[in-house]
Tab-separated table of C-alpha atoms and ligand atoms in Angstrom:
chain	number	residue	atom	x	y	z
A	1	UNK	CA	20.683	13.881	2.266
A	2	UNK	CA	23.123	11.249	1.059
A	3	UNK	CA	21.263	8.960	-1.355
A	4	UNK	CA	22.626	5.969	0.597
A	5	UNK	CA	21.081	5.304	3.964
A	6	UNK	CA	22.920	3.475	6.690
A	7	UNK	CA	20.768	1.011	8.573
A	8	UNK	CA	22.298	0.511	12.010
A	9	UNK	CA	21.234	-0.228	15.573
A	10	UNK	CA	19.793	3.270	15.981
A	11	UNK	CA	17.606	3.207	12.856
A	12	UNK	CA	13.828	3.090	13.279
A	13	UNK	CA	12.515	2.925	9.725
A	14	UNK	CA	8.958	3.432	8.522
A	15	UNK	CA	8.381	2.680	4.833
A	16	UNK	CA	5.172	3.532	2.998
A	17	UNK	CA	4.745	2.071	-0.485
A	18	UNK	CA	2.256	2.998	-3.208
A	19	UNK	CA	1.379	1.636	-6.613
A	20	UNK	CA	4.768	2.680	-8.071
A	21	UNK	CA	6.684	-0.061	-6.221
A	22	UNK	CA	4.681	-2.685	-8.146
A	23	UNK	CA	4.825	-0.933	-11.541
A	24	UNK	CA	7.958	-2.820	-12.607
A	25	UNK	CA	6.189	-6.068	-11.717
A	26	UNK	CA	3.601	-5.247	-14.372
A	27	UNK	CA	0.766	-3.937	-12.181
A	28	UNK	CA	-0.499	-0.636	-13.619
A	29	UNK	CA	-0.578	2.396	-11.319
A	30	UNK	CA	-3.817	4.335	-10.989
A	31	UNK	CA	-2.538	6.838	-13.510
A	32	UNK	CA	-1.238	4.224	-15.973
A	33	UNK	CA	-4.722	2.745	-15.987
A	34	UNK	CA	-6.027	6.339	-16.538
A	35	UNK	CA	-8.489	5.720	-13.719
A	36	UNK	CA	-10.552	3.527	-16.056
A	37	UNK	CA	-11.523	-0.144	-16.245
A	38	UNK	CA	-13.189	-1.172	-19.471
A	39	UNK	CA	-15.331	1.940	-19.952
A	40	UNK	CA	-16.059	2.371	-16.233
A	41	UNK	CA	-14.492	4.994	-13.989
A	42	UNK	CA	-12.656	3.108	-11.245
A	43	UNK	CA	-14.768	4.996	-8.681
A	44	UNK	CA	-17.798	3.239	-10.184
A	45	UNK	CA	-16.433	-0.227	-9.394
A	46	UNK	CA	-14.373	0.581	-6.317
A	47	UNK	CA	-16.900	2.287	-4.055
A	48	UNK	CA	-19.672	1.207	-1.660
A	49	UNK	CA	-22.208	2.909	-3.968
A	50	UNK	CA	-20.891	0.932	-6.954
A	51	UNK	CA	-21.201	-2.325	-4.988
A	52	UNK	CA	-24.795	-1.498	-3.974
A	53	UNK	CA	-25.626	-0.677	-7.589
A	54	UNK	CA	-24.005	-3.667	-9.295
A	55	UNK	CA	-22.134	-6.164	-7.079
A	56	UNK	CA	-21.637	-8.503	-10.054
A	57	UNK	CA	-19.718	-5.823	-11.948
A	58	UNK	CA	-17.573	-5.095	-8.887
A	59	UNK	CA	-16.769	-8.790	-8.409
A	60	UNK	CA	-15.863	-9.097	-12.104
A	61	UNK	CA	-13.473	-6.136	-11.741
A	62	UNK	CA	-11.783	-7.632	-8.668
A	63	UNK	CA	-11.653	-11.113	-10.179
A	64	UNK	CA	-9.738	-9.657	-13.133
A	65	UNK	CA	-7.419	-7.795	-10.781
A	66	UNK	CA	-6.790	-11.005	-8.827
A	67	UNK	CA	-6.030	-12.925	-12.008
A	68	UNK	CA	-3.674	-10.186	-13.226
A	69	UNK	CA	-1.876	-9.888	-9.858
A	70	UNK	CA	-1.500	-13.684	-9.614
A	71	UNK	CA	0.564	-13.597	-12.831
A	72	UNK	CA	2.979	-10.961	-11.416
A	73	UNK	CA	6.126	-11.505	-9.397
A	74	UNK	CA	7.861	-9.175	-6.929
A	75	UNK	CA	10.697	-7.009	-8.263
A	76	UNK	CA	14.057	-5.918	-6.861
A	77	UNK	CA	12.398	-3.021	-4.987
A	78	UNK	CA	10.212	-5.428	-2.989
A	79	UNK	CA	13.257	-7.594	-2.205
A	80	UNK	CA	15.303	-4.606	-0.998
A	81	UNK	CA	12.598	-3.936	1.599
A	82	UNK	CA	12.773	-7.558	2.766
A	83	UNK	CA	16.509	-7.114	3.372
A	84	UNK	CA	15.836	-3.943	5.387
A	85	UNK	CA	13.301	-5.800	7.549
A	86	UNK	CA	15.760	-8.644	8.116
A	87	UNK	CA	18.371	-6.161	9.327
A	88	UNK	CA	16.124	-4.035	11.539
A	89	UNK	CA	13.515	-6.510	12.824
A	90	UNK	CA	11.004	-4.727	15.061
A	91	UNK	CA	12.616	-1.391	14.257
A	92	UNK	CA	11.181	-1.644	10.741
A	93	UNK	CA	7.546	-1.175	9.735
A	94	UNK	CA	6.252	-1.512	6.192
A	95	UNK	CA	2.894	0.075	5.408
A	96	UNK	CA	1.475	-0.274	1.920
A	97	UNK	CA	-1.364	1.224	-0.078
A	98	UNK	CA	-1.041	-1.712	-2.448
A	99	UNK	CA	-3.467	-4.589	-2.332
A	100	UNK	CA	-1.506	-6.893	-4.646
A	101	UNK	CA	0.304	-9.055	-2.044
A	102	UNK	CA	3.720	-8.665	-3.723
A	103	UNK	CA	5.482	-7.586	-0.508
A	104	UNK	CA	4.590	-10.908	1.151
A	105	UNK	CA	5.423	-12.774	-2.056
A	106	UNK	CA	8.919	-11.258	-1.815
A	107	UNK	CA	9.256	-12.367	1.813
A	108	UNK	CA	8.187	-9.343	3.876
A	109	UNK	CA	6.890	-10.589	7.211
A	110	UNK	CA	5.034	-7.672	8.829
A	111	UNK	CA	2.997	-5.580	6.400
A	112	UNK	CA	0.341	-3.029	7.372
A	113	UNK	CA	-2.188	-3.223	4.530
A	114	UNK	CA	-3.839	0.135	4.963
A	115	UNK	CA	-5.915	-0.251	1.769
A	116	UNK	CA	-6.759	-3.911	2.350
A	117	UNK	CA	-5.811	-7.028	0.402
A	118	UNK	CA	-6.892	-8.226	-3.025
A	119	UNK	CA	-6.795	-11.911	-2.055
A	120	UNK	CA	-8.975	-11.507	1.048
A	121	UNK	CA	-12.795	-11.500	1.124
A	122	UNK	CA	-15.148	-10.407	3.894
A	123	UNK	CA	-18.837	-10.036	4.677
A	124	UNK	CA	-20.400	-6.805	3.388
A	125	UNK	CA	-22.407	-6.445	6.616
A	126	UNK	CA	-20.196	-4.413	9.002
A	127	UNK	CA	-21.997	-5.944	12.001
A	128	UNK	CA	-21.349	-9.572	10.949
A	129	UNK	CA	-18.878	-11.359	13.269
A	130	UNK	CA	-17.395	-13.503	10.439
A	131	UNK	CA	-13.691	-12.790	9.960
A	132	UNK	CA	-12.145	-11.812	6.601
A	133	UNK	CA	-10.637	-14.874	4.893
A	134	UNK	CA	-7.982	-15.695	2.295
A	135	UNK	CA	-9.649	-16.087	-1.101
A	136	UNK	CA	-7.805	-16.720	-4.350
A	137	UNK	CA	-10.829	-17.383	-6.566
A	138	UNK	CA	-10.623	-15.403	-9.763
A	139	UNK	CA	-14.043	-16.119	-11.228
A	140	UNK	CA	-17.407	-15.461	-9.707
A	141	UNK	CA	-20.126	-16.985	-11.850
A	142	UNK	CA	-23.660	-16.161	-10.660
A	143	UNK	CA	-24.948	-16.503	-8.000
A	144	UNK	CA	-22.792	-13.978	-6.163
A	145	UNK	CA	-20.852	-15.295	-3.154
A	146	UNK	CA	-22.635	-14.940	0.169
A	147	UNK	CA	-21.598	-15.095	3.811
A	148	UNK	CA	-23.294	-17.756	6.005
A	149	UNK	CA	-25.245	-14.819	7.530
A	150	UNK	CA	-26.907	-14.250	4.150
A	151	UNK	CA	-25.256	-10.938	3.229
A	152	UNK	CA	-23.139	-10.622	0.099
A	153	UNK	CA	-19.405	-11.121	0.410
A	154	UNK	CA	-17.162	-8.290	-0.786
A	155	UNK	CA	-13.452	-7.796	-1.486
A	156	UNK	CA	-11.455	-6.802	1.622
A	157	UNK	CA	-10.223	-3.675	-0.148
A	158	UNK	CA	-10.618	-0.063	0.958
A	159	UNK	CA	-12.861	1.690	-1.540
A	160	UNK	CA	-13.214	5.365	-2.414
A	161	UNK	CA	-14.906	7.100	0.490
A	162	UNK	CA	-13.877	4.431	3.046
A	163	UNK	CA	-11.352	4.835	5.869
A	164	UNK	CA	-7.977	3.074	5.801
A	165	UNK	CA	-7.549	-0.136	7.786
A	166	UNK	CA	-5.105	-0.494	10.661
A	167	UNK	CA	-3.754	3.028	10.325
A	168	UNK	CA	-3.261	3.615	14.088
A	169	UNK	CA	0.006	1.617	14.373
A	170	UNK	CA	1.351	3.491	11.339
A	171	UNK	CA	0.431	6.851	12.896
A	172	UNK	CA	2.127	5.772	16.124
A	173	UNK	CA	5.264	4.691	14.267
A	174	UNK	CA	5.570	7.993	12.399
A	175	UNK	CA	5.872	9.631	15.828
A	176	UNK	CA	8.799	7.430	16.878
A	177	UNK	CA	10.717	6.511	13.693
A	178	UNK	CA	14.077	8.052	12.818
A	179	UNK	CA	13.428	7.864	9.072
A	180	UNK	CA	10.366	7.781	6.832
A	181	UNK	CA	10.830	6.476	3.276
A	182	UNK	CA	7.875	6.792	0.899
A	183	UNK	CA	8.093	4.797	-2.335
A	184	UNK	CA	6.058	5.233	-5.532
A	185	UNK	CA	3.047	7.098	-4.207
A	186	UNK	CA	1.626	10.151	-5.950
A	187	UNK	CA	1.112	11.924	-2.610
A	188	UNK	CA	-2.565	12.599	-3.275
A	189	UNK	CA	-4.270	9.798	-1.324
A	190	UNK	CA	-4.855	10.774	2.308
A	191	UNK	CA	-4.284	10.090	5.139
A	192	UNK	CA	-1.114	8.290	3.960
A	193	UNK	CA	0.040	11.370	2.019
A	194	UNK	CA	-0.020	13.342	5.300
A	195	UNK	CA	2.507	11.126	7.124
A	196	UNK	CA	5.488	13.114	5.871
A	197	UNK	CA	4.080	16.301	7.459
A	198	UNK	CA	4.396	14.602	10.851
A	199	UNK	CA	8.125	14.231	10.228
A	200	UNK	CA	8.400	17.946	9.366
A	201	UNK	CA	6.565	18.854	12.575
A	202	UNK	CA	8.769	16.607	14.713
A	203	UNK	CA	11.876	18.214	13.232
A	204	UNK	CA	10.491	21.654	13.994
A	205	UNK	CA	10.318	20.484	17.611
A	206	UNK	CA	14.040	19.737	17.424
A	207	UNK	CA	13.974	15.973	16.850
A	208	UNK	CA	16.523	14.284	14.580
A	209	UNK	CA	14.264	12.674	12.007
A	210	UNK	CA	14.337	12.587	8.214
A	211	UNK	CA	12.087	11.810	5.258
A	212	UNK	CA	12.920	10.569	1.765
A	213	UNK	CA	10.795	9.998	-1.332
A	214	UNK	CA	11.786	7.287	-3.831
A	215	UNK	CA	9.911	7.179	-7.136
A	216	UNK	CA	9.777	7.955	-10.803
A	217	UNK	CA	8.859	11.624	-10.467
A	218	UNK	CA	8.286	14.227	-7.762
A	219	UNK	CA	5.011	13.515	-5.908
A	220	UNK	CA	2.329	16.155	-5.225
A	221	UNK	CA	3.687	16.569	-1.675
A	222	UNK	CA	7.368	16.747	-2.775
A	223	UNK	CA	8.003	19.974	-0.839
A	224	UNK	CA	7.370	18.134	2.453
A	225	UNK	CA	10.304	15.695	1.980
A	226	UNK	CA	13.920	16.318	3.004
A	227	UNK	CA	15.140	14.606	-0.153
A	228	UNK	CA	13.850	13.039	-3.356
A	229	UNK	CA	15.544	10.055	-4.939
A	230	UNK	CA	14.039	9.961	-8.417
A	231	UNK	CA	14.098	6.827	-10.566
A	232	UNK	CA	12.299	3.476	-10.874
A	233	UNK	CA	12.130	1.927	-7.404
A	234	UNK	CA	13.254	-1.490	-8.699
A	235	UNK	CA	16.557	0.143	-9.611
A	236	UNK	CA	16.829	2.698	-6.805
A	237	UNK	CA	15.847	0.751	-3.684
A	238	UNK	CA	18.440	-2.064	-3.932
A	239	UNK	CA	21.284	0.461	-3.764
A	240	UNK	CA	19.679	2.729	-1.205
A	241	UNK	CA	20.187	0.886	2.049
A	242	UNK	CA	23.656	0.317	3.369
A	243	UNK	CA	23.327	-2.450	5.892
A	244	UNK	CA	25.711	-2.157	8.862
A	245	UNK	CA	26.119	-5.350	10.816
B	1	LIG	P1	-0.714	6.363	-7.880
B	1	LIG	O1	-1.094	5.481	-9.047
B	1	LIG	O2	-1.562	7.532	-7.596
B	1	LIG	O3	0.778	6.869	-8.068
B	1	LIG	C1	1.812	6.001	-8.408
B	1	LIG	C2	3.121	6.727	-8.268
B	1	LIG	O4	4.143	5.803	-8.585
B	1	LIG	C3	3.278	7.921	-9.211
B	1	LIG	O5	3.701	9.025	-8.456
B	1	LIG	C4	4.367	7.479	-10.192
B	1	LIG	O6	5.256	8.526	-10.531
B	1	LIG	C5	5.116	6.429	-9.392
B	1	LIG	N1	5.763	5.401	-10.215
B	1	LIG	C6	5.371	4.880	-11.403
B	1	LIG	N2	6.248	3.929	-11.801
B	1	LIG	C7	7.188	3.833	-10.843
B	1	LIG	C8	8.355	3.033	-10.671
B	1	LIG	N3	8.738	2.127	-11.566
B	1	LIG	N4	9.094	3.213	-9.545
B	1	LIG	C9	8.727	4.126	-8.609
B	1	LIG	N5	7.660	4.925	-8.735
B	1	LIG	C10	6.888	4.779	-9.823
B	1	LIG	O7	-0.553	5.396	-6.640
B	1	LIG	P2	-0.860	5.577	-5.116
B	1	LIG	O8	-0.322	6.895	-4.640
B	1	LIG	O9	-0.415	4.337	-4.460
B	1	LIG	O10	-2.461	5.670	-5.041
B	1	LIG	C11	-3.270	4.891	-5.870
B	1	LIG	C12	-4.410	4.187	-5.147
B	1	LIG	O11	-4.850	3.079	-5.947
B	1	LIG	C13	-4.006	3.583	-3.848
B	1	LIG	O12	-5.069	3.769	-2.995
B	1	LIG	C14	-3.818	2.085	-4.098
B	1	LIG	O13	-4.433	1.350	-3.070
B	1	LIG	C15	-4.571	1.810	-5.360
B	1	LIG	N6	-3.770	1.000	-6.325
B	1	LIG	C16	-3.114	-0.140	-5.914
B	1	LIG	C17	-2.315	-0.858	-6.813
B	1	LIG	C18	-1.583	-2.115	-6.357
B	1	LIG	O14	-2.026	-2.793	-5.430
B	1	LIG	N7	-0.417	-2.445	-6.965
B	1	LIG	C19	-2.185	-0.419	-8.140
B	1	LIG	C20	-2.900	0.741	-8.532
B	1	LIG	C21	-3.668	1.454	-7.606
B	2	LIG	ZN1	-21.841	-12.125	7.291
């Protein structure tokens, strides 16, 4: 595949981004952080079991992540995706595994946050009718924050062992797009890592559809892509899309 992609009136583009797209903004990927926070395994502070065990520790972890993300700014990779959305409108869908909010900070309008959002809080009781709400607080002194219903509040982030949020529209779009571009994702976190297989299957049925990976190194599911465009996404993405008007 040509490393430049022409965006025209026939393009239906689905983009999935992972931690790599924010690396050049200064947000460590899972691997850069070596899966650790202080001396805790991330699973210990990013799981329902961890929250049941020590909600104060979990809130301290997410408060630090909020404070760190608030200091970061979007990079050229985020902005290149804004330009693609401006060109394609409804024929563009951006799905992200990132919780950092940098796509919106760059100007992206429609973002499917399949792993939730760092700056949103919700009730920990799944049966509570209270809606998730925007929350930029970065410090949670005791007592822990509670919902009016009495249950503890929790970060609106998908934890280990939980299902992605709002994945249905993404699954629908992978059945109708003409191109899937995955950016900076190690290809190990499912179900997002399985999207590219859908493209392979559609092509086996004779459809004209392509897939491209953009990132620093080949992901675990590299063999499933039609082409790899290796390099930092902040450098690669701005030159990738050729916008035809
Ligand atoms: P990952 O950490 O498993 O993989 C990151 C990938 O990005 C790697 O393949 C790496 O080669 C690539 N990469 C590193 N620097 C890059 C750059 N400059 N340009 C392009 N690619 C680069 O990330 P993942 O696959 O998204 O899965 C990690 C999980 O942890 C996700 O569930 C995500 O929700 C969460 N997470 C989120 C953030 C965030 O919100 N920014 C950060 C870390 C982890
Ligand atoms: Zn509640």
